[in-house]
Structure formats: structure tokens, C-alpha cells
GROMACS .gro file of C-alpha atoms in nm:
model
  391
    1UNK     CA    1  -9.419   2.577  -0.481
    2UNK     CA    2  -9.333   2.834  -0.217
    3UNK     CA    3  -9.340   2.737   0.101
    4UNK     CA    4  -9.626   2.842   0.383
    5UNK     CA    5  -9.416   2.864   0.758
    6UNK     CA    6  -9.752   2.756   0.970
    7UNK     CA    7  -9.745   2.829   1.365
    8UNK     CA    8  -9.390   2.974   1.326
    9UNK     CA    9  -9.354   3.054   1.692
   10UNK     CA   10  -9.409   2.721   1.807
   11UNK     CA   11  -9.203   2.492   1.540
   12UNK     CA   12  -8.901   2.706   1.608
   13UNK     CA   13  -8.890   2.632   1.977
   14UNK     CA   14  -8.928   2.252   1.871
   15UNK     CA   15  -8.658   2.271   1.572
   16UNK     CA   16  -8.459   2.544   1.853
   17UNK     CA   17  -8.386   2.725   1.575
   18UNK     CA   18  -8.229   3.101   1.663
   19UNK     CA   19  -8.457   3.352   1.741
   20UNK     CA   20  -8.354   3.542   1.429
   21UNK     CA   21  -8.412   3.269   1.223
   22UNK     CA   22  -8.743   3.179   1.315
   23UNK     CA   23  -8.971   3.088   1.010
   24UNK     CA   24  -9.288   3.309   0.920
   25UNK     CA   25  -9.621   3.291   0.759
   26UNK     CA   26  -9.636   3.402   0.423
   27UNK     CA   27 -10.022   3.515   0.479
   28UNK     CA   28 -10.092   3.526   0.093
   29UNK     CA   29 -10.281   3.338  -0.073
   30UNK     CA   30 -10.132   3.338  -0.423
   31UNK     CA   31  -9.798   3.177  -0.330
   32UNK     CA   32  -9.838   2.761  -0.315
   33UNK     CA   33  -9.723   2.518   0.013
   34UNK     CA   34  -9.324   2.430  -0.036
   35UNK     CA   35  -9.172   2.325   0.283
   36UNK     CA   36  -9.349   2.096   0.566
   37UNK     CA   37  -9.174   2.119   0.875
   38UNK     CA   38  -9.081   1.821   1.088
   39UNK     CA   39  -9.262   1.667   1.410
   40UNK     CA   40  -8.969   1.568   1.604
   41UNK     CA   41  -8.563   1.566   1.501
   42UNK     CA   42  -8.472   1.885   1.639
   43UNK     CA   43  -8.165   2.072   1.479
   44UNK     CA   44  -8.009   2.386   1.505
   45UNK     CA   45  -7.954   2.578   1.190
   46UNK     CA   46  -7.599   2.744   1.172
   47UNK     CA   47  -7.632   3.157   1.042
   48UNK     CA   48  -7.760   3.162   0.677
   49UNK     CA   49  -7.564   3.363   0.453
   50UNK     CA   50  -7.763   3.646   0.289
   51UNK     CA   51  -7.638   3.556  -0.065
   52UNK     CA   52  -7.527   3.198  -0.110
   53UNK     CA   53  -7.219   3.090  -0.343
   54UNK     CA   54  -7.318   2.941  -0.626
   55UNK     CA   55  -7.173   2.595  -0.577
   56UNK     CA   56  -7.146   2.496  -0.188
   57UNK     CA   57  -6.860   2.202  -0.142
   58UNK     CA   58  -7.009   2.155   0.212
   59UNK     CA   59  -7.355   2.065   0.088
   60UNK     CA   60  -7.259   1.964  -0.275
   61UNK     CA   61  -7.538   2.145  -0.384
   62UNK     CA   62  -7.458   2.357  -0.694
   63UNK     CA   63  -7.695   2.693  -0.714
   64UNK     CA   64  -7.894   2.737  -1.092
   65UNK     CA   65  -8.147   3.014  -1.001
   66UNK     CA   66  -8.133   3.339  -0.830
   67UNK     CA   67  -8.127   3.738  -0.932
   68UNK     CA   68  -7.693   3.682  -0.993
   69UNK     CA   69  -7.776   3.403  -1.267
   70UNK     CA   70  -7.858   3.392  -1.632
   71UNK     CA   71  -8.198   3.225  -1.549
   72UNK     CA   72  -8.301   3.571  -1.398
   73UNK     CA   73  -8.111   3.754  -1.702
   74UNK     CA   74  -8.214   3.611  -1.978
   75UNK     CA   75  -8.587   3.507  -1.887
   76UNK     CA   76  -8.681   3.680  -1.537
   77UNK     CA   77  -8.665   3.381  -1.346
   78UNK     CA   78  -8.542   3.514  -1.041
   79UNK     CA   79  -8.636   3.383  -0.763
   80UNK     CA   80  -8.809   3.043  -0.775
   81UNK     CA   81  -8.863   2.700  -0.681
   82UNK     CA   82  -8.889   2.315  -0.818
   83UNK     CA   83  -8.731   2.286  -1.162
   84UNK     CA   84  -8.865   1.941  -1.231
   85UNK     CA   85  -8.668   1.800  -1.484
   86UNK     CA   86  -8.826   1.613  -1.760
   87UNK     CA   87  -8.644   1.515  -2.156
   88UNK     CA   88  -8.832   1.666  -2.473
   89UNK     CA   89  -8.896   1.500  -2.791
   90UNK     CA   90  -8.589   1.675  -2.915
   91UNK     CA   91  -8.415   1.498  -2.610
   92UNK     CA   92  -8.290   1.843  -2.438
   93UNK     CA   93  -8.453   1.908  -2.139
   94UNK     CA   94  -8.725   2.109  -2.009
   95UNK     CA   95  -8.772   2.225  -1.630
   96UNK     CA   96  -9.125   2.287  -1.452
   97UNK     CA   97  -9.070   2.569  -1.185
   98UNK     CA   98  -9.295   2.666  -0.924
   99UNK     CA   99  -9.415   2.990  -0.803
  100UNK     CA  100  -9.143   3.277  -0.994
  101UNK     CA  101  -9.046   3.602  -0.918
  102UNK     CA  102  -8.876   3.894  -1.094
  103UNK     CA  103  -8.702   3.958  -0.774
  104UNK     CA  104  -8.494   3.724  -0.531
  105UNK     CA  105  -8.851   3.559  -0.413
  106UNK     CA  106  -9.168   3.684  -0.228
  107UNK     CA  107  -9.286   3.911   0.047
  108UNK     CA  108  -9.019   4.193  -0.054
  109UNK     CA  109  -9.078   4.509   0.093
  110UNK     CA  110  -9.127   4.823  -0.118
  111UNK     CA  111  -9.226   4.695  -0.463
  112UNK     CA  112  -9.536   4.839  -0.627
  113UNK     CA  113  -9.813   4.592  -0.694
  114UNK     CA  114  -9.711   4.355  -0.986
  115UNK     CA  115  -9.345   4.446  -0.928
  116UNK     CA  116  -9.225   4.134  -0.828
  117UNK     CA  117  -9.387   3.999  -1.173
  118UNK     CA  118  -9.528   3.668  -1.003
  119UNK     CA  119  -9.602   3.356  -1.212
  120UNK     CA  120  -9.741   3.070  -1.047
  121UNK     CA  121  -9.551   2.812  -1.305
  122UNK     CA  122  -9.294   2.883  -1.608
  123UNK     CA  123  -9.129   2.629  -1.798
  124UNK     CA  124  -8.795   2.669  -1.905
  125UNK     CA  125  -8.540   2.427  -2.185
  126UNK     CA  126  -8.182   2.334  -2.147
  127UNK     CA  127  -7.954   2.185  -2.360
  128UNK     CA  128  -7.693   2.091  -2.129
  129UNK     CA  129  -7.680   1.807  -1.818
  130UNK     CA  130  -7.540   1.985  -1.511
  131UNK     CA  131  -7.214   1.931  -1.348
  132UNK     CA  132  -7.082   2.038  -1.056
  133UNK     CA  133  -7.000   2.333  -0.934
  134UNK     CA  134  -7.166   2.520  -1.290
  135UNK     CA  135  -7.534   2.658  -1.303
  136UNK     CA  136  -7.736   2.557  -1.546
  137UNK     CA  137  -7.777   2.780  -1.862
  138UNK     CA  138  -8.124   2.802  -1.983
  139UNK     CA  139  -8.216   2.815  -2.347
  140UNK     CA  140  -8.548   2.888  -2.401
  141UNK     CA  141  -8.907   2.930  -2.244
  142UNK     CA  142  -9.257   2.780  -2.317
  143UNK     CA  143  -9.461   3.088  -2.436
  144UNK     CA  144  -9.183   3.307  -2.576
  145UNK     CA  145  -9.037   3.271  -2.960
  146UNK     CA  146  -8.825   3.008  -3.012
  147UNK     CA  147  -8.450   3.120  -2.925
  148UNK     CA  148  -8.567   3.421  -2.813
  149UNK     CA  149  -8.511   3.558  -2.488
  150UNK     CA  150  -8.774   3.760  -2.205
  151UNK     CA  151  -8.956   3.715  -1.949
  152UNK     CA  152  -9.098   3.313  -1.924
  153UNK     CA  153  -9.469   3.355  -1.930
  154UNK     CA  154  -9.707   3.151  -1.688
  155UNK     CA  155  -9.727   2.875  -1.925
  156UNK     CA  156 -10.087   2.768  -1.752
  157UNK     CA  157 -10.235   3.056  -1.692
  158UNK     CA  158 -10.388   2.979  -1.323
  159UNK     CA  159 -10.265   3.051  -0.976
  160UNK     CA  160 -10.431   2.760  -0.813
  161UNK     CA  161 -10.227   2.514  -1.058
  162UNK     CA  162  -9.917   2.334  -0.889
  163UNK     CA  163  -9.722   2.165  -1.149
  164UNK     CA  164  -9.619   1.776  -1.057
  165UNK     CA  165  -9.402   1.640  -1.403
  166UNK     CA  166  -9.392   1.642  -1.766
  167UNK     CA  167  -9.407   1.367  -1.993
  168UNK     CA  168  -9.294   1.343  -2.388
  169UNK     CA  169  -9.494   1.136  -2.582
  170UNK     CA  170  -9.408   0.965  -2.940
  171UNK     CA  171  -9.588   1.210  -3.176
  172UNK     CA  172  -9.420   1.497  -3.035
  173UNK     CA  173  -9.693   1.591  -2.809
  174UNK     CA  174  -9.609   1.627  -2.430
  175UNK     CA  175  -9.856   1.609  -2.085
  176UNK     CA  176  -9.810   1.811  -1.784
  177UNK     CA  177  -9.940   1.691  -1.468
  178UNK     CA  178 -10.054   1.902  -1.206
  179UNK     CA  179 -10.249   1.971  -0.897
  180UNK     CA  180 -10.519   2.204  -0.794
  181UNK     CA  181 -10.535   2.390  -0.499
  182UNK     CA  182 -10.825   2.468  -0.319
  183UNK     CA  183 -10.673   2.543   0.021
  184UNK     CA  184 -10.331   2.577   0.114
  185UNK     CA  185 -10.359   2.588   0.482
  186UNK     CA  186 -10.550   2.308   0.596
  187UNK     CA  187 -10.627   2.413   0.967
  188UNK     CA  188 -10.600   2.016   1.052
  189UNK     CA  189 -10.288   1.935   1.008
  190UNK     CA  190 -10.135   2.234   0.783
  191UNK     CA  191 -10.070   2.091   0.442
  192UNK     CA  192 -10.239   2.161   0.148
  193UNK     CA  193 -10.551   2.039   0.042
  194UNK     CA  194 -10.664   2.015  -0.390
  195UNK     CA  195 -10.996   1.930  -0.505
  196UNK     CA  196 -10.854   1.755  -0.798
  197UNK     CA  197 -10.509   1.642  -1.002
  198UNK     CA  198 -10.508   1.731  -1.404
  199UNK     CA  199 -10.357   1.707  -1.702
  200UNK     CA  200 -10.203   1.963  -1.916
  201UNK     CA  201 -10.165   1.903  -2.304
  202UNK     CA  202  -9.895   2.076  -2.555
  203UNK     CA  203  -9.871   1.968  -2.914
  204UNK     CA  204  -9.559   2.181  -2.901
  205UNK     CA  205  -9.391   2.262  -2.571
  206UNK     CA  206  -9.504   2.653  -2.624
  207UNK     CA  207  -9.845   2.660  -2.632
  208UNK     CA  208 -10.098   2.451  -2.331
  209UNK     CA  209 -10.444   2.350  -2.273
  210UNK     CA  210 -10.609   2.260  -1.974
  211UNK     CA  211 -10.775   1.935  -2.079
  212UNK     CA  212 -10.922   1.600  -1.928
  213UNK     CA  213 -10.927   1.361  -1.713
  214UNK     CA  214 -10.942   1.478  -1.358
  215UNK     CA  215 -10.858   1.238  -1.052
  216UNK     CA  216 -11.079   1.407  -0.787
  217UNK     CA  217 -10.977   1.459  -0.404
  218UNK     CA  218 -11.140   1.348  -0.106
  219UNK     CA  219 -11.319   1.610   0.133
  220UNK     CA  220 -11.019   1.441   0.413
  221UNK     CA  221 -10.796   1.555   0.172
  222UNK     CA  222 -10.669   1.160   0.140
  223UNK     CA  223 -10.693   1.094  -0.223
  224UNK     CA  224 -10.320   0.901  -0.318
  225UNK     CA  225 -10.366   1.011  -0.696
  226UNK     CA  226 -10.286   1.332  -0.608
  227UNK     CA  227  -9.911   1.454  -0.666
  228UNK     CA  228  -9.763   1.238  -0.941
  229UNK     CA  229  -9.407   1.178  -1.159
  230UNK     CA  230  -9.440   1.015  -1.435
  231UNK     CA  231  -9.234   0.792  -1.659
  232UNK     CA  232  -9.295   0.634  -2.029
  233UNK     CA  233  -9.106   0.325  -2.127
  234UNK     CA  234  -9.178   0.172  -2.438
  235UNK     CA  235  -9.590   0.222  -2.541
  236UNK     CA  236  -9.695   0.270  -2.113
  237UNK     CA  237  -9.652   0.581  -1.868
  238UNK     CA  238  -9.620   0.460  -1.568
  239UNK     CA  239  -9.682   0.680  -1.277
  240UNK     CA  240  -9.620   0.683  -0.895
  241UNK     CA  241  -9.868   0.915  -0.683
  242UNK     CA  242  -9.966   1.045  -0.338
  243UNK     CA  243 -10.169   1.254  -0.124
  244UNK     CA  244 -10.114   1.590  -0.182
  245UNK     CA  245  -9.979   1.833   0.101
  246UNK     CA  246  -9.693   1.558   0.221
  247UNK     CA  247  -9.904   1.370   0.433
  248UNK     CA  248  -9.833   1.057   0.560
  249UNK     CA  249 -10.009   0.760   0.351
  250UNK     CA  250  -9.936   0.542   0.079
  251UNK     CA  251  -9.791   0.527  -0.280
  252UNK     CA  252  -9.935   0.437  -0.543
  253UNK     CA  253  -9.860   0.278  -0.879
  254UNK     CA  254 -10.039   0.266  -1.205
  255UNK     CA  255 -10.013   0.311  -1.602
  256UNK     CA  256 -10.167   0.347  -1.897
  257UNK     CA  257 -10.106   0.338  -2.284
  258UNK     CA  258  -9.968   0.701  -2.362
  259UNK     CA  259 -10.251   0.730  -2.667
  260UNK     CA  260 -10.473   0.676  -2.416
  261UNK     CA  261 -10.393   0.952  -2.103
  262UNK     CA  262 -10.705   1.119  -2.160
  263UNK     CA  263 -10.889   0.775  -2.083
  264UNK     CA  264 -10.979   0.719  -1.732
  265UNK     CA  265 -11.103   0.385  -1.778
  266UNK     CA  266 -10.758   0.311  -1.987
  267UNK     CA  267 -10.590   0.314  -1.642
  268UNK     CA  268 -10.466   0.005  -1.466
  269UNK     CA  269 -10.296   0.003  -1.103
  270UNK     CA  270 -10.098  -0.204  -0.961
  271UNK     CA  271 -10.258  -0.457  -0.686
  272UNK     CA  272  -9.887  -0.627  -0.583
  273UNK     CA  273  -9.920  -0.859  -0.813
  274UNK     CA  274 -10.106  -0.743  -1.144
  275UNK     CA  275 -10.248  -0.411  -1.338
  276UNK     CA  276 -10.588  -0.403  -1.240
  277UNK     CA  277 -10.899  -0.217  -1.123
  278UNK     CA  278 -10.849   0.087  -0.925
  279UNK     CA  279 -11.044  -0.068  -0.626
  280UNK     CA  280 -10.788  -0.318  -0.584
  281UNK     CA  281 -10.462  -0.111  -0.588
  282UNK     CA  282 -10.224  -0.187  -0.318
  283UNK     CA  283  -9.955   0.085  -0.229
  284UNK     CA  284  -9.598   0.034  -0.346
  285UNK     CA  285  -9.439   0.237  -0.055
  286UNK     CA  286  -9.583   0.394   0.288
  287UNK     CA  287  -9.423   0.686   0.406
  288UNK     CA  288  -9.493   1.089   0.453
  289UNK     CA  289  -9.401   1.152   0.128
  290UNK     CA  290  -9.300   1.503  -0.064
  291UNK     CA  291  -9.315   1.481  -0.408
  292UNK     CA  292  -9.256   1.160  -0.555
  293UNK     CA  293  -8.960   1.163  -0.893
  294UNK     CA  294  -8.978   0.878  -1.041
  295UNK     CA  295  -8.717   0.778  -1.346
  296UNK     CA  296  -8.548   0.531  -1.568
  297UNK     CA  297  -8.240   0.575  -1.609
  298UNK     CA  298  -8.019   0.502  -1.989
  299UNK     CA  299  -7.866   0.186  -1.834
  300UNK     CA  300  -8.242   0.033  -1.773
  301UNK     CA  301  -8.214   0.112  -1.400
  302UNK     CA  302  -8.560   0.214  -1.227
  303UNK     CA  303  -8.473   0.541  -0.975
  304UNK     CA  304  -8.761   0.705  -0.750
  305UNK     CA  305  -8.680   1.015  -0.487
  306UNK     CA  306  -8.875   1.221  -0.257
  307UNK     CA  307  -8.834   1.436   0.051
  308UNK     CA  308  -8.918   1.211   0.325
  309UNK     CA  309  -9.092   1.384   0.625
  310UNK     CA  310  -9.155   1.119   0.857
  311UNK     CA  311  -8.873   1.300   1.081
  312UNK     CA  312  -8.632   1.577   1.006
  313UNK     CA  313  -8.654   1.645   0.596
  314UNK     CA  314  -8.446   1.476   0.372
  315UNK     CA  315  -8.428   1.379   0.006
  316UNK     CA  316  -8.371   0.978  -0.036
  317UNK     CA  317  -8.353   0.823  -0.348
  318UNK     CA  318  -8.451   0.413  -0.419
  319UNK     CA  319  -8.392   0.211  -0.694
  320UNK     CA  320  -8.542  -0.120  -0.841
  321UNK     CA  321  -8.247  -0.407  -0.753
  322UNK     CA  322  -8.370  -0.655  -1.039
  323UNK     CA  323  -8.224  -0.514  -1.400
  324UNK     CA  324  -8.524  -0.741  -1.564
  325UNK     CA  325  -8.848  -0.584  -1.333
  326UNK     CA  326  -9.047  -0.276  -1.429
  327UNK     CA  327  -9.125  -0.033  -1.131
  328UNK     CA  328  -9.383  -0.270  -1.003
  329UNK     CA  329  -9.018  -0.476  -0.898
  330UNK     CA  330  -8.878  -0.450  -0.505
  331UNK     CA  331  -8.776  -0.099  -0.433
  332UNK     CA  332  -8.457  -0.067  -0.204
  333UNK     CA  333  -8.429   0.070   0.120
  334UNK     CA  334  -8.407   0.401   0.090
  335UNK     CA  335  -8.039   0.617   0.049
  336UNK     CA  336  -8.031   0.961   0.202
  337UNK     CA  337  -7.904   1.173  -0.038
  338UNK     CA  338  -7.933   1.549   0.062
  339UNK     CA  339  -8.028   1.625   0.481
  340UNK     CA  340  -8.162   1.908   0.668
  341UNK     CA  341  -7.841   2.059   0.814
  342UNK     CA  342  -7.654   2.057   0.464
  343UNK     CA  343  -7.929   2.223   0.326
  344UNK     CA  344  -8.211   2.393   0.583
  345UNK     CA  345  -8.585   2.434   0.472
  346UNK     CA  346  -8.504   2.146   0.185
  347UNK     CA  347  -8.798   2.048  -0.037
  348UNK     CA  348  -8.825   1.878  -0.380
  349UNK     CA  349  -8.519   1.640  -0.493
  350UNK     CA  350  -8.637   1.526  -0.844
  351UNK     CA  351  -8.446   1.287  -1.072
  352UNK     CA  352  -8.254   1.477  -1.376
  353UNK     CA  353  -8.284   1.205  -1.710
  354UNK     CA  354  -7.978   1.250  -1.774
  355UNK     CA  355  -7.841   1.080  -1.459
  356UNK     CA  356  -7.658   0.748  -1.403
  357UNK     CA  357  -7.648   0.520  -1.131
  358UNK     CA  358  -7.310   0.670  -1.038
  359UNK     CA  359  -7.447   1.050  -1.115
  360UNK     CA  360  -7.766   1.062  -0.994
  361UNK     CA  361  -7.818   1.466  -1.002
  362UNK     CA  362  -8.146   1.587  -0.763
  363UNK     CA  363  -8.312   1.929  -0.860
  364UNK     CA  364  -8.347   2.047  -0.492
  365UNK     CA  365  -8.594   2.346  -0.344
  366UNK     CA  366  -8.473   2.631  -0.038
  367UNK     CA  367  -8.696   2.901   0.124
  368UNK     CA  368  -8.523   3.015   0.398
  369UNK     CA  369  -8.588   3.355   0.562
  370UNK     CA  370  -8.509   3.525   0.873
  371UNK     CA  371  -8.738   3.706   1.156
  372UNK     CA  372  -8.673   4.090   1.206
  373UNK     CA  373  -8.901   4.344   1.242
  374UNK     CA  374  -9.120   4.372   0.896
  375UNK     CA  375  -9.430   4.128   0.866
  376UNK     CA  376  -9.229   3.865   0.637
  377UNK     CA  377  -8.887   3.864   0.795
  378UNK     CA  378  -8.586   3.899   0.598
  379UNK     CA  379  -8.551   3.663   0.297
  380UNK     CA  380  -8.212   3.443   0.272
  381UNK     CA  381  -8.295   3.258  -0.038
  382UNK     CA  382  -8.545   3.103  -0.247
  383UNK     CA  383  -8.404   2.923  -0.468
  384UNK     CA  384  -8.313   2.584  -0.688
  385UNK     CA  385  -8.009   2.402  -0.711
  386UNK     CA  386  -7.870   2.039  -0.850
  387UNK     CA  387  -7.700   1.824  -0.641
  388UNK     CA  388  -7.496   1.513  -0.785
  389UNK     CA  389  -7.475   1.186  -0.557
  390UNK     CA  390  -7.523   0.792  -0.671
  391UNK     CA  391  -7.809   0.534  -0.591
   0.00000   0.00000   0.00000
């Protein structure tokens, strides 16, 4: 999800960032929300470096996408953002980017229209678990041949979709979940507002279909089943949610049988102390959350992140402290994992499967762009890199 810089003028002053560095609306519609700014925490951002190294030992953030790397090569994903990381029935793993370009990212000057190839979601397969200081080779793309290499196709085929996670289920079969966008600068408060989260169904990984159930928005955009990870552990997925845009609110908890996702009714939440109606659901957390990543880890331990934007952003990670509980179980205080000034205009930070309590490795989101004298600005990077830390 790109971001949208909102009132640029005035959050620079607060954040005193440079002059020259000052953030910028994007103005276009197509490209989806990324980064929410802060209220308060102000920092100043050191001068960005117009082509960042791909492995940073100051942040410990380790660069996988970009125009120098094989994702733009081999499948045209270029510049980009997300990369939610989710395991496949063939236990590889598969990664659910955001708005992709055939270029570093948007709002390039002197392209032709369609140049920059935009797709509003691709999907690309790996067959590797990152380590530090190497990008992560892609192997394949939903929509192309298998093995085959090209440019990753829009695997869902809308502009207005925001992918969330992806979920393997037993018979092979896999569910996306997404949001839709109906407005992407909400002139209250400057998040995004959806009318509705989905569900996307592949009996493959190649091929998708838009299908059922819908869990519709509020017209105060304050739904908490809107942006959701999910996890499956034995016969339930269980799923942690919240408002869309990275308001402030609460999250949520429920689950359901995975044979029975496209059952509304088949849905149970959690009301602190059983699965139950969804009038009685009780949140889990209360925060200003970005998207929530939630995972079990091999060794049975439960592992949540998200960016946290009650003050200056910052990806935390929690985990559940009793081995025996499910994620209904006492979360920890939060861990800060990845901050602002290591990495500025930070968004994302979703749990790899692969990762351990001792190698917990967060897919982590940067738009950063500088002010000069085009409409845009200059851009710095928009890009996706894995970071590797412990709960």
C-alpha cells in the first residue's frame, strides 16, 4: 500500500523534518494509504541516500525489492511495498505485495501513460527463509506459468483491493484477505476509509476469485473487522482484526472452522473468556494499530506485530507467555523491534513463518521522498526489506 503524505507542510514543521525532505501528496487516486504520520514524537531525519545498500548494519534491515534486484529482473517488481509473508501448501512461501511498479515506485516524471506498469497487488513464491544481509530470491508469480519468469500480473484484478494475508488451507486451496477502498483520504482524520473487508479464493495459488462473505464498514469508518492476519492451527483460522486506515481502537479476535470461511454465521469471537456471538466480542488489545501479523511459530509459540502509531511509528512485536494457551492467552507487553530513526516513513512489519523466537524476521515497508521543485518531489525509495530481531 503506497503511502498518501496528507497536509505535508504542516507535519514536517511538527516532525522538523529538513525542508528538502518534506513529505508530499501523492494526489492520485490509484495508489493505496501506506504510511500514517505521527501526532507528537518529533524527530529529525538524517539525509536519505538516493539508492540504499542492500543490507544496512545500522538499521539491520536487509533490502529484497528495488529496480537493482532480481525481484524487478525476473518478474517486474520494481518498486513496491508490503510483502506479507504467508507458507503454501507446498510449505515454500508466498508474499502479498502492495501497489507495484515497473520502475523504482510512483509519481516518476517523464514516463508515458502505463509506463510505470502499475499493479495494485502481485503475489510472488520463495523457496528460501531470508538471512541477513541477502535479498530474497523470488521463484515464481501467481498468474504466470509455473517456473516461468515475466512480469507478476495483478493477481485480483481491482485497484480498490488492499491485500491484508493469505491463508493455506488442508485441501490445497488458499484464502486471501483483503480490504476495499472506497476513500483513501478521509478529510476527518486522513486515513483510509473501506466499505467492506473480503475474501479471495484460489484452488491453486495462480488463478483467484473474488468470492463471499463480506464484513461491511461503518459510515464512521469504525468497523474493527476491517484489516486482518490470519492464522490456521489444527481444523480453526484464527484471526486478529482492526479498523482500517490505522486508527486508534480496538483488536479483535475471532475464528472459524477453515471448511467453513465462506460462513458468516460459522464465526465465533472471542468475548475474554469464550468464542461467542459477535455482539459480545471484547477486544484483545487497544492501541492505533497498523496492520496487525499475527503467527505461530514451529516451536508452538503465538507471535503478533504491528506498526504502532500511538506516537512516533514503530514496529513491536508480542507474544503469548503461556506455551499451553491459544491466542485468546495474555499477550506481552509489547517489544520494539524496528523505530522511526533506523528506518524513516516505516510501515508494515509482518511475521515471516519461518521465524523462531530467537529469529523473528519482520517484512518491513519505506516510502520516502524528497521536496524539490516537480509536483511529487524526488523519490528516495519505495521499497521492502526483512529485518531479523527476537520476541
Amino acid at each position: 500500500m503506497a503511502a498518501r503524505f496528507l497536509g505535508a507542510s504542516s507535519i514536517a514543521a511538527m516532525l522538523m523534518i529538513p525542508a528538502a525532505q518534506q513529505p508530499l501528496d501523492n494526489g492520485d487516486m490509484r495508489y493505496n494509504p501506506g504510511v500514517t504520520l505521527p501526532d507528537e514524537a518529533p524527530v529529525i531525519i538524517e539525509d536519505a541516500q538516493p539508492e540504499p545498500i542492500v543490507y544496512d548494519e545500522r538499521s539491520r534491515l536487509t533490502r529484497d525489492t528495488g529496480i537493482d534486484l532480481q525481484s524487478c529482473r525476473d518478474f517486474v517488481v520494481c518498486g513496491t511495498d508490503l510483502g506479507i509473508p504467508f507458507t503454501l501448501p507446498d510449505n515454500t512461501t508466498g508474499y502479498l505485495f502492495g501497489d507495484t511498479f515497473a520502475v523504482q515506485g510512483p509519481f516518476l516524471d517523464d514516463l508515458e501513460p502505463g509506463e510505470d506498469r502499475y499493479r495494485a497487488q502481485v503475489f510472488l513464491q520463495s523457496n528460501t527463509t531470508p538471512v541477513k544481509g541477502e535479498s530474497i530470491v523470488f521463484t515464481g508469480a501467481a498468474g504466470l506459468p509455473q517456473g516461468e519468469k515475466g512480469e507478476a500480473p495483478e493477481f485480483l484484478g481491482q485497484w480498490h483491493i488492499l491485500v491484508n494475508d493469505g491463508v493455506s488451507l488442508p485441501d490445497g486451496s488458499m484464502i486471501i484477505s483483503y480490504q476495499h477502498t472506497i476513500e483513501v483520504d478521509d478529510p476527518e482524520d486522513k486515513s483510509w476509509h473501506t466499505d467492506y473487508a473480503g475474501l479471495a479464493w484460489s484452488p491453486d495459488g495462480n488463478h483467484f476469485e473474488l468470492i463471499g462473505p463480506r464484513w461491511e464498514n461503518s459510515p464512521e469508518n469504525d468497523d474493527p473487522y476491517q484489516m486482518w492476519s490470519m492464522q490456521r492451527d489444527g481444523d480453526y483460522i484464527y484471526i486478529t482484526s482492526v479498523r482500517s486506515g490505522r486508527r486508534a481502537g480496538p483488536m479483535m479476535l475471532f475464528r472459524v472452522r477453515w471448511d467453513q470461511m465462506l460462513d458468516t454465521t460459522a464465526y465465533t469471537y472471542w468475548n475474554g473468556s469464550d468464542w461467542g456471538e459477535k455482539d459480545l466480542a471484547t477486544p484483545i488489545l487497544q492501541g492505533k494499530f497498523g496492520e496487525p501479523s499475527l503467527r505461530k511459530l514451529h516451536d508452538g509459540t503465538w507471535a503478533l506485530s504491528y506498526a504502532d502509531y500511538s506516537s512516533l511509528p514503530k514496529i513491536v512485536t508480542r507474544k503469548i507467555e503461556d506455551p499451553t494457551s491459544g491466542p485468546e492467552g495474555t499477550w506481552s507487553e509489547p517489544k520494539v523491534q524496528v523505530t522511526w530513526r533506523q528506518q524513516p516513513f516505516l510501515y508494515g512489519g509482518f511475521i515471516h513463518p519461518d521465524s523462531t523466537t530467537d529469529n523473528v524476521i519482520l517484512m518491513v515497508s519505506a516510502w520516502e521522498r524528497q521536496k524539490d521543485d516537480t509536483e511529487h518531489g524526488k523519490l528516495i525509495r519505495y521499497d521492502v526489506s526483512h529485518f531479523i530481531g527476537s520476541l
